[in-house]
Short mmCIF file of C-alpha atoms in Angstrom, two decimals:
data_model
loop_
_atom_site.label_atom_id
_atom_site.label_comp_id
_atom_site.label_asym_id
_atom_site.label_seq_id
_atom_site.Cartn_x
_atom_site.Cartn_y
_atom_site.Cartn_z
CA UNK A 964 93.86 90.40 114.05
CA UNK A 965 90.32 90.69 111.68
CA UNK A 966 91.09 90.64 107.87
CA UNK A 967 89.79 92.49 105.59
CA UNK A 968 88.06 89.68 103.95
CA UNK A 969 86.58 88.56 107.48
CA UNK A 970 85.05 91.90 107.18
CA UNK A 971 84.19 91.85 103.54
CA UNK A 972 82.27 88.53 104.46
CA UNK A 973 80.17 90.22 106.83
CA UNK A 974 79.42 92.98 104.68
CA UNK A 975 79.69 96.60 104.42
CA UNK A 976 77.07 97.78 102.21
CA UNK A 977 75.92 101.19 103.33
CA UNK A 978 78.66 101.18 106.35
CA UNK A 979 80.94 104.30 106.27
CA UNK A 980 84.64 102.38 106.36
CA UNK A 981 87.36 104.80 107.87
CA UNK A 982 90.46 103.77 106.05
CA UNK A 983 93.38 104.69 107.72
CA UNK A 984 96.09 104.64 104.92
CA UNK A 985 99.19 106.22 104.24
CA UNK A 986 99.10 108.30 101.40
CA UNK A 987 102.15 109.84 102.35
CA UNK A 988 104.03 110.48 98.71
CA UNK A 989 106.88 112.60 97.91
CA UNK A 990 105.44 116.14 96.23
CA UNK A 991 107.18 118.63 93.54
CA UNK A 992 104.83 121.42 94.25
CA UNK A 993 101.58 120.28 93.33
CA UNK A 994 102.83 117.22 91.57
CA UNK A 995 103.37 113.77 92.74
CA UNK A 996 106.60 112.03 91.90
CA UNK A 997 106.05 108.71 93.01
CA UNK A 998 102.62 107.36 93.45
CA UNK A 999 103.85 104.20 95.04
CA UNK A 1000 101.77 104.51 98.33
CA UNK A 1001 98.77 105.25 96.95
CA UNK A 1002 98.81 102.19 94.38
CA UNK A 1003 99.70 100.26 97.43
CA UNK A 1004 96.37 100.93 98.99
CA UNK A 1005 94.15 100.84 96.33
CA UNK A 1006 93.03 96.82 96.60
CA UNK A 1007 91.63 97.10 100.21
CA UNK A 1008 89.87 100.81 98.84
CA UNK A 1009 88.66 99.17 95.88
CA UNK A 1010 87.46 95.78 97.91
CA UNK A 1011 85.63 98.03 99.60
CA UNK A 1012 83.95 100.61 97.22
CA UNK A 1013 83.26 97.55 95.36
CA UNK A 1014 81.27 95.92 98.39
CA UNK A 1015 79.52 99.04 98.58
CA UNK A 1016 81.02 100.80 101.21
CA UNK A 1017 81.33 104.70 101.83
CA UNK A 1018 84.93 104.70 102.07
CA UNK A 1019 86.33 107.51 103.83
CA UNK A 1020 90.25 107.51 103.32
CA UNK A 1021 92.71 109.23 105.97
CA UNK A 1022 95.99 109.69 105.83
CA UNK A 1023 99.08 112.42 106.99
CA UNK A 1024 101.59 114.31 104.46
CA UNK A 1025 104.66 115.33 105.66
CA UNK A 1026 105.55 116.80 108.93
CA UNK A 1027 103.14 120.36 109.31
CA UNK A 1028 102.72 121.61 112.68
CA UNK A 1029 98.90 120.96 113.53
CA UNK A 1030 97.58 123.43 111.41
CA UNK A 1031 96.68 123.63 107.87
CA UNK A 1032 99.22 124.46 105.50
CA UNK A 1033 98.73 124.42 101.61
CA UNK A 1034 102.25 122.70 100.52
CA UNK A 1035 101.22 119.61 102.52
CA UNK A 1036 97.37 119.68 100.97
CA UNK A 1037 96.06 115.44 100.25
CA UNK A 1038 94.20 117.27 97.33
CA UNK A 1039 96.71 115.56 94.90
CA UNK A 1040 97.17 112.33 96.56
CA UNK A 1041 93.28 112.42 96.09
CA UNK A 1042 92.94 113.12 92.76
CA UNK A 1043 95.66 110.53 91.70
CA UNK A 1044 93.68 108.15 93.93
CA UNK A 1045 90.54 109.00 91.88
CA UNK A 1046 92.43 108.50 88.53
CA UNK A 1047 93.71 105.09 89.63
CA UNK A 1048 90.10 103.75 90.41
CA UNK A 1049 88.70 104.89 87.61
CA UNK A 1050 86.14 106.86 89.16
CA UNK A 1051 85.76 110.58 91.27
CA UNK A 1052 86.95 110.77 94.88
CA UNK A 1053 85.16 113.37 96.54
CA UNK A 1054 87.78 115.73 98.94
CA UNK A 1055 86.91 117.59 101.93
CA UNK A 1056 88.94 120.39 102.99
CA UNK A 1057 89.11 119.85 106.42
CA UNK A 1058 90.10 116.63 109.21
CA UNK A 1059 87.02 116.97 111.21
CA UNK A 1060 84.95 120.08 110.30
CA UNK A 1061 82.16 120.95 108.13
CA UNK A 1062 83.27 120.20 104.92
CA UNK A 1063 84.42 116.65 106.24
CA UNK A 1064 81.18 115.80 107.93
CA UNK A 1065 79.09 117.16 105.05
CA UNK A 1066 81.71 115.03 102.37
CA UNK A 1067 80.89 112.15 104.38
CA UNK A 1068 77.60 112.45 104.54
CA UNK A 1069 76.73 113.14 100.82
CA UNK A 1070 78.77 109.85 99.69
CA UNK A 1071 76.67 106.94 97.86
CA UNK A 1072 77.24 103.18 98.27
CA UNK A 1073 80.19 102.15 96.88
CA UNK A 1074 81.90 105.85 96.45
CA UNK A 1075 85.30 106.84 97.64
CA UNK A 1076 86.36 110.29 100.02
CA UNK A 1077 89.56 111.62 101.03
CA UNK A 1078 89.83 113.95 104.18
CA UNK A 1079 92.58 116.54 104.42
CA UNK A 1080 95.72 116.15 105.92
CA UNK A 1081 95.41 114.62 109.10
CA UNK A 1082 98.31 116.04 110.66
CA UNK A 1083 96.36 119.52 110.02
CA UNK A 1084 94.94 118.99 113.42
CA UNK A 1085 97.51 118.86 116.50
CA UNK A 1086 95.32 116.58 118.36
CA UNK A 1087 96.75 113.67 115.66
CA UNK A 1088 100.05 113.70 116.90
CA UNK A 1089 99.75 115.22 120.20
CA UNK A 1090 102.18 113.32 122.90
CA UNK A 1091 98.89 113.86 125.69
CA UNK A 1092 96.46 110.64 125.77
CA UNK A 1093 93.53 113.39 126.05
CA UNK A 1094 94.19 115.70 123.27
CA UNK A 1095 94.78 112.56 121.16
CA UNK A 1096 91.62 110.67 122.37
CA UNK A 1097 89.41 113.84 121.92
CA UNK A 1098 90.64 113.85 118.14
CA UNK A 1099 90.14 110.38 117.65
CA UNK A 1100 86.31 110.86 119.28
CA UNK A 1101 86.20 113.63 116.39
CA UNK A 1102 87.02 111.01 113.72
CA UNK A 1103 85.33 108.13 115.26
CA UNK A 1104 82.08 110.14 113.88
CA UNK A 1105 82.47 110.16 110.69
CA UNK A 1106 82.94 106.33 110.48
CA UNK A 1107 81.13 103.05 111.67
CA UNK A 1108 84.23 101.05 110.86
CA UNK A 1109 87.91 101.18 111.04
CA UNK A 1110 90.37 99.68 108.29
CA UNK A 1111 94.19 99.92 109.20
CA UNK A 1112 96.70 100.12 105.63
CA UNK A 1113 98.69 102.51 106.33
CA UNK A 1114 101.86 100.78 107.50
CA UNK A 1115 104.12 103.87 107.42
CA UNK A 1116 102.57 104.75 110.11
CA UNK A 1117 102.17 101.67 112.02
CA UNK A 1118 105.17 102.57 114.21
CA UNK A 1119 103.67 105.91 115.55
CA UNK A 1120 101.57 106.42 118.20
CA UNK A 1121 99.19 109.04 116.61
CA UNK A 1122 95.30 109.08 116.82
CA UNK A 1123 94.31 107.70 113.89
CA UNK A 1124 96.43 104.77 114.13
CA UNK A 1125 96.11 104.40 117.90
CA UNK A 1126 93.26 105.89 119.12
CA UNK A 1127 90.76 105.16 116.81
CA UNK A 1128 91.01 101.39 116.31
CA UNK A 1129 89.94 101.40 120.07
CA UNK A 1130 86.53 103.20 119.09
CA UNK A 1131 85.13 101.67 116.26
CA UNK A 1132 85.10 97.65 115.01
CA UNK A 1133 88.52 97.17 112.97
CA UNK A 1134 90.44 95.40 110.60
CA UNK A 1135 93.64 94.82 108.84
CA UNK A 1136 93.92 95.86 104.96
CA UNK A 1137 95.31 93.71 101.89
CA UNK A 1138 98.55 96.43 102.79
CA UNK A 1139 99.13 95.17 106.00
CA UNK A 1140 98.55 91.76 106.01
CA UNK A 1141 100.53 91.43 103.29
CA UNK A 1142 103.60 93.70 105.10
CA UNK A 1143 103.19 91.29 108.28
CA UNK A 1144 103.54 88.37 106.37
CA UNK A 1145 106.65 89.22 104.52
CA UNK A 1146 107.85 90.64 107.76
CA UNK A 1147 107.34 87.04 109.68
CA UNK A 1148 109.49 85.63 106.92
CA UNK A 1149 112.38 87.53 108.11
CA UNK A 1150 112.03 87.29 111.75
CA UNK A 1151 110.24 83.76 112.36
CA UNK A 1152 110.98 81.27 109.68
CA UNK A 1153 114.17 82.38 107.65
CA UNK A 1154 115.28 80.18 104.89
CA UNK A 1155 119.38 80.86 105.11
CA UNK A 1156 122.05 82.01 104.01
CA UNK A 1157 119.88 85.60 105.51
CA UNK A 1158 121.85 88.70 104.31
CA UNK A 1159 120.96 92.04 105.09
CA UNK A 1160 122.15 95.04 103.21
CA UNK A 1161 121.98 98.56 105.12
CA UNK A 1162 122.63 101.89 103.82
CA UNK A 1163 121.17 105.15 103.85
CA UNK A 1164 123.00 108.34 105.70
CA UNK A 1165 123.12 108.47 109.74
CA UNK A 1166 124.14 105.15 111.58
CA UNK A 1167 122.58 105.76 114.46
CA UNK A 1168 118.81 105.50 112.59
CA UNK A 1169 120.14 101.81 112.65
CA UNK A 1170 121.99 100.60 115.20
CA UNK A 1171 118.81 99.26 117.10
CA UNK A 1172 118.09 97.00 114.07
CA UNK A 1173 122.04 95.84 113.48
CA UNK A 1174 121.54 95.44 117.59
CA UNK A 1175 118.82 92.77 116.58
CA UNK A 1176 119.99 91.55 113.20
CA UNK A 1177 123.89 90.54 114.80
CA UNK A 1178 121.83 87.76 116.04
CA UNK A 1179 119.46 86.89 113.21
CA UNK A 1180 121.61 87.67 109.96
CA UNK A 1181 123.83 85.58 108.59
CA UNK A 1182 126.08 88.38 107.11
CA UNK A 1183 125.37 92.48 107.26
CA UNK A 1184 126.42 94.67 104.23
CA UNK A 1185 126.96 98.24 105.39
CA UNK A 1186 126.84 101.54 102.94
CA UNK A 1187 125.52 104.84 102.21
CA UNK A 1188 126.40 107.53 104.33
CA UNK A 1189 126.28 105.11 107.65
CA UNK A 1190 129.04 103.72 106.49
CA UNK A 1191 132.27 105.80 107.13
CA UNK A 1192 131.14 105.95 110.61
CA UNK A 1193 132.23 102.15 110.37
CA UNK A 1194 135.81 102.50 108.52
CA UNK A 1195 136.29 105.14 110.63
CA UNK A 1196 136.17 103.24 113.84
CA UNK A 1197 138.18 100.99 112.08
CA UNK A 1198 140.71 103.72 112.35
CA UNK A 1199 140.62 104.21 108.36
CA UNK A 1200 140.78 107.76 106.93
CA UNK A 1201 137.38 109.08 106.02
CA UNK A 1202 138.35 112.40 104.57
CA UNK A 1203 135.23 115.11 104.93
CA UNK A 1204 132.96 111.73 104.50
CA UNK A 1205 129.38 112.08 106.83
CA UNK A 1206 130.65 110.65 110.22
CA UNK A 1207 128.95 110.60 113.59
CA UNK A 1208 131.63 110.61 115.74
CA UNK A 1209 129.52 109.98 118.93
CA UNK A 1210 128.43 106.54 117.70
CA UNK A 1211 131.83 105.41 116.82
CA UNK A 1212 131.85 103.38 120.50
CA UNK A 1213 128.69 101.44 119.32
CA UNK A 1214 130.15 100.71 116.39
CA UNK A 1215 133.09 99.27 117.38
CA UNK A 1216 130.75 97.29 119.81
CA UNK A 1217 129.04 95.88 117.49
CA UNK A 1218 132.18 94.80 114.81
CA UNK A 1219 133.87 92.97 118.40
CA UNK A 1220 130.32 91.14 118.57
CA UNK A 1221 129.87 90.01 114.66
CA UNK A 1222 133.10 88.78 115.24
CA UNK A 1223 132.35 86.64 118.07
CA UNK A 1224 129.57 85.72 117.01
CA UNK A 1225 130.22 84.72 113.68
CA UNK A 1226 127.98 87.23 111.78
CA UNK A 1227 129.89 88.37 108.70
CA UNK A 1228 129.94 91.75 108.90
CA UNK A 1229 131.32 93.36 105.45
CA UNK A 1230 132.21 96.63 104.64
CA UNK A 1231 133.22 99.01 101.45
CA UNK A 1232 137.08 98.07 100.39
CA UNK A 1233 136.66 101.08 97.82
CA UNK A 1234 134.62 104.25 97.68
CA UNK A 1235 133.73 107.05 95.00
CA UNK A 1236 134.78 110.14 96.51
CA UNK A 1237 134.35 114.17 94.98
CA UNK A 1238 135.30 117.28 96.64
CA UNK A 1239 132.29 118.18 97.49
CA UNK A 1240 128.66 116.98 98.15
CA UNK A 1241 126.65 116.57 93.82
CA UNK A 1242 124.15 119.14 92.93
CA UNK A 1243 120.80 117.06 92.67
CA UNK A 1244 118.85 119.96 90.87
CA UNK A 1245 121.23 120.15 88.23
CA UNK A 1246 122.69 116.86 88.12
CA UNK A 1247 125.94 118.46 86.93
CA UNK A 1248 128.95 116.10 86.56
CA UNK A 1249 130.78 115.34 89.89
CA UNK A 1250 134.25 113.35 88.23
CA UNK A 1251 134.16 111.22 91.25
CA UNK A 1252 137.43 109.12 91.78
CA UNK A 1253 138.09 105.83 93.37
CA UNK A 1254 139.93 105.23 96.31
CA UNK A 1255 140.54 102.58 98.85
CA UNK A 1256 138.20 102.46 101.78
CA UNK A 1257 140.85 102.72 104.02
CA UNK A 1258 142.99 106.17 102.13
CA UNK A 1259 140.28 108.93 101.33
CA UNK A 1260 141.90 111.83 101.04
CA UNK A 1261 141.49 114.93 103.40
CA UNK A 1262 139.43 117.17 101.00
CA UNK A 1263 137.73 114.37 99.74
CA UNK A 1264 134.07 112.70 100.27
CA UNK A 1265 132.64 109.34 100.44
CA UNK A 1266 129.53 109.16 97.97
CA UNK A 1267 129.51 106.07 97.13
CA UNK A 1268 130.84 102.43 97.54
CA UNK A 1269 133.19 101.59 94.36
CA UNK A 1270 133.32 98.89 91.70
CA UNK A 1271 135.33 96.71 93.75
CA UNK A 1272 132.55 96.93 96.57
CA UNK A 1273 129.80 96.53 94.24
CA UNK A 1274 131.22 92.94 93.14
CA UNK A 1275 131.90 92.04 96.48
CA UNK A 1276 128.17 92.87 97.55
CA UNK A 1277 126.97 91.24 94.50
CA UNK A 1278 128.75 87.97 95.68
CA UNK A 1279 127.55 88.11 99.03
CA UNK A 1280 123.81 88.33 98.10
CA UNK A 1281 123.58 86.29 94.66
CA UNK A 1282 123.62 82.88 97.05
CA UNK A 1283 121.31 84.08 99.34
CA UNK A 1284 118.37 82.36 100.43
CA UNK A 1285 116.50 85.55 102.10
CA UNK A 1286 117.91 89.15 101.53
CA UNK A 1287 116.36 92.53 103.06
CA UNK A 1288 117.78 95.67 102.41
CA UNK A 1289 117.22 99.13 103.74
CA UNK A 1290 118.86 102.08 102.33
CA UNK A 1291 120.83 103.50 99.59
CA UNK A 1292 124.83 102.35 98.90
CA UNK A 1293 125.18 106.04 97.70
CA UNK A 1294 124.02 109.35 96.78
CA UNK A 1295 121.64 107.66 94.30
CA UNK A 1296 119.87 110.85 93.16
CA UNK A 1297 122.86 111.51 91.47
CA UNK A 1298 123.71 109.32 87.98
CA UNK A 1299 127.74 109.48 89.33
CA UNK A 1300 127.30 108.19 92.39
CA UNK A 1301 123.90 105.96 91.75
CA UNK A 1302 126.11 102.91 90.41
CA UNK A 1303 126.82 100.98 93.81
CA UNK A 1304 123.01 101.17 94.61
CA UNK A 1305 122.08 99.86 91.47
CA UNK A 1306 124.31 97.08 91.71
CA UNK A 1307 122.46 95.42 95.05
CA UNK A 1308 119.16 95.86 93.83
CA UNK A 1309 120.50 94.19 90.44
CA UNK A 1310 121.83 91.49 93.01
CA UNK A 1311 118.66 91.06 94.92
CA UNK A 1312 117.36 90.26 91.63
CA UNK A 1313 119.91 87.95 90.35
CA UNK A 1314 119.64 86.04 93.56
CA UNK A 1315 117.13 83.17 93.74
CA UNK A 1316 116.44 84.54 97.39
CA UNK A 1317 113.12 85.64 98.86
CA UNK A 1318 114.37 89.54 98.59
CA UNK A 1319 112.32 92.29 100.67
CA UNK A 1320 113.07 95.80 99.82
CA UNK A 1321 112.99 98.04 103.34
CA UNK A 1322 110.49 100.85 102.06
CA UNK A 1323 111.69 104.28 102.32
CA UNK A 1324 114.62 105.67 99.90
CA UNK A 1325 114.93 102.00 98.95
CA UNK A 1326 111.78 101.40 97.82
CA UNK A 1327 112.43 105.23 95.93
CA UNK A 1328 116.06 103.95 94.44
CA UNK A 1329 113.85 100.83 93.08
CA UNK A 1330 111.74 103.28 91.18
CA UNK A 1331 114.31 106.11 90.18
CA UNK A 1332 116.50 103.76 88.46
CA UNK A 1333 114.19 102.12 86.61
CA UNK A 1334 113.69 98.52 87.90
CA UNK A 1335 110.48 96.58 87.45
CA UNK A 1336 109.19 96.46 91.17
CA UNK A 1337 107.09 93.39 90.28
CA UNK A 1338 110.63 92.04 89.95
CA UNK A 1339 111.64 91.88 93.48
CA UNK A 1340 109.64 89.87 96.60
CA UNK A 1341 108.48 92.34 98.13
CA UNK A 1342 108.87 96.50 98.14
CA UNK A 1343 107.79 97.65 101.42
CA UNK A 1344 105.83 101.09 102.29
CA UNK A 1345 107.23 101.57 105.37
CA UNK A 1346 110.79 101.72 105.98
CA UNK A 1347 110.80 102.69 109.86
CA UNK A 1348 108.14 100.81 110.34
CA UNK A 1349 109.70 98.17 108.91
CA UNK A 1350 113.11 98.64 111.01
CA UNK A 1351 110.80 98.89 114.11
CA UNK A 1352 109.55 95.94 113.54
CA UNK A 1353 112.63 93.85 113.07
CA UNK A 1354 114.11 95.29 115.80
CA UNK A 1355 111.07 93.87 117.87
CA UNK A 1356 109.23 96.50 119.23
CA UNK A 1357 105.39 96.63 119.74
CA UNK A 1358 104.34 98.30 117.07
CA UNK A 1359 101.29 100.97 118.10
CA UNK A 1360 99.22 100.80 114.59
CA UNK A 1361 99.74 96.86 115.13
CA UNK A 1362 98.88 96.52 118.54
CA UNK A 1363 95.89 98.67 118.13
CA UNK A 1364 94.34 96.23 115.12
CA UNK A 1365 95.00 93.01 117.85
CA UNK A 1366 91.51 91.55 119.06
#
């Protein structure tokens, strides 16, 4: 796989560099509440503005259905992207149209451009090879070279991330090579005790990677939402707690195989339940309760893993050599039930381990609760990408960068 600095030494003075990132960031209107993403790409943009490159910057928001639609606009993911470099980043208001090709063909040495949404154009997601391709050949004109950062999107198949690579000489960003690297660490060369901590709502959005992990990890800390499905196929009483009944065989599966194999697999003893699910606009007072893991009451839910829990995580990852963790313990959004997923990240950074934060709501919970993100070993951008990875697949946005 090129580097970025492999390119950088051959120069790109004049050369209009496609950057595929992923400027992907959660939006309150018109107003962006965490800029995480785009500060994560801004070292291979400014590298490259800096080498005097026309840097044309690509990216998706959100899931619209191939056609433009203002809510999901890059226009402030642009602007932000212009504040943090300190200088003006043209936009053009289309993927592949006029005002993209004329954008892109008014920029300077060393100046930056954002196109619209990607996904604005069906042919960037489209399942057809043709469709896809013709897109890509769309793109692949406004660009001499390719630059792959956006590891969000690493794990999709889409034509920007695909496609493209294939048309145009490419190269990995400072984003990537830098995700890789940390990703190796957990897959490769582990330094041990290696504890994993997964949370976050559904179980089955990770039963592939505790698949993988029951033979990698050295123990596997389950909670969120994900994790009633487990006490419940313990035959413990959930009460109105999220359950996916239809995974419950898996799960028991996999708790006969940690088991055997000697993976300690550790669940909640103790849960914060409410009646009902917290109002997140209001943030109004829940009086959450705790209860055993195994006696939630009927008209009760699980929202959170309890004090007892949030010691016994604590002691599972403070002597850990490597720790990753994906997903919330709780409904974190919420200051009653935000407690148990403040206590691993306050773990991660008590521990002397190598910690990796998974990306996604994690990375989100890092920032929320006010932690210093310098703090930890690494906060990930991409949290299924991430997953993906770990679980071993080829990764298409990967694959596509290989030589």
């Amino acid at each position: 796989m090129k580097t970025i600095d492999e390119l950088l030494a051959e120069g790109v003075t004049g050369r209009r560099v496609f950057v595929r990132a992923d400027l992907n960031v959660p939006l309150d209107g018109a107003t962006i509440t965490d800029d995480g993403r785009i500060r994560a790409v801004l070292p291979t943009v400014k590298a490259l503005a800096d080498a005097g490159a026309k840097v044309v910057v690509a990216s998706h928001l959100g899931r619209p259905k191939g056609a433009p639609d203002p809510a999901f606009s890059l226009a402030p993911a642009a602007a932000r992207l212009g504040e943090l470099l300190g200088s003006a980043v043209a936009f053009a208001t289309d993927t592949v149209g006029d005002s993209a090709r004329a954008t892109v063909a008014g920029l300077i040495d060393g100046q930056v451009a954002v196109i619209e949404n990607l996904r604005f154009n069906a042919g960037e997601t489209a399942k057809d090879d043709v469709e896809r391709g013709a897109f890509a050949d769309q793109l692949a004109q406004l660009a001499d070279v390719y630059v792959g950062d956006g590891f969000g999107a690493v794990h999709r198949k889409h034509a920007s991330v695909y496609d493209l690579p294939a048309r145009l000489p490419h190269a990995a960003g400072f984003l990537i090579a830098t995700e890789v690297g940390v990703l190796k660490k957990l897959t490769e060369d582990v330094r041990r005790p290696y504890v994993v901590a997964l949370g976050g709502a559904k179980v089955s959005d990770k039963l592939a990677v505790i698949d993988e992990l029951l033979g990698k990890a050295d123990r596997i800390l389950i909670g969120g939402g994900m994790a009633y499905t487990f006490l419940k196929a313990k035959g413990y009483e959930i009460g109105s707690s999220l359950l996916q009944e239809d995974q419950i065989p898996a799960v028991q599966e996999y708790i006969e195989r940690a088991e055997k194999t000697g993976v300690e697999l550790v669940l909640p003893v103790d849960v914060l339940v409410a009646p009902a699910f917290p109002d997140l606009k209001t943030k109004a007072p829940a009086h959450p309760t705790a209860v055993a893991a195994d006696a939630v009451p009927a008209d009760q839910m699980g929202l959170d893993i309890g004090p007892e829990t949030r010691k016994l995580y604590a002691s599972k990852i403070t002597d850990a050599a490597t720790v990753f963790w994906n997903g919330p313990m709780g409904v974190f959004e919420h200051p009653d039930f935000a407690e148990g997923t403040k206590a691993v990240a306050q773990a991660l950074l008590d521990s002397p381990a190598f910690t990796v934060v998974g990306g996604g709501d994690s990375a989100a919970a890092v920032r929320l609760l006010g932690f210093d993100e310098n703090a930890f070993g690494h906060i990930s951008t991409g949290g299924g990408a991430s997953l993906e990875y770990l679980e071993g697949k080829t990764l298409p946005g990967l694959a596509a960068l290989e030589d």
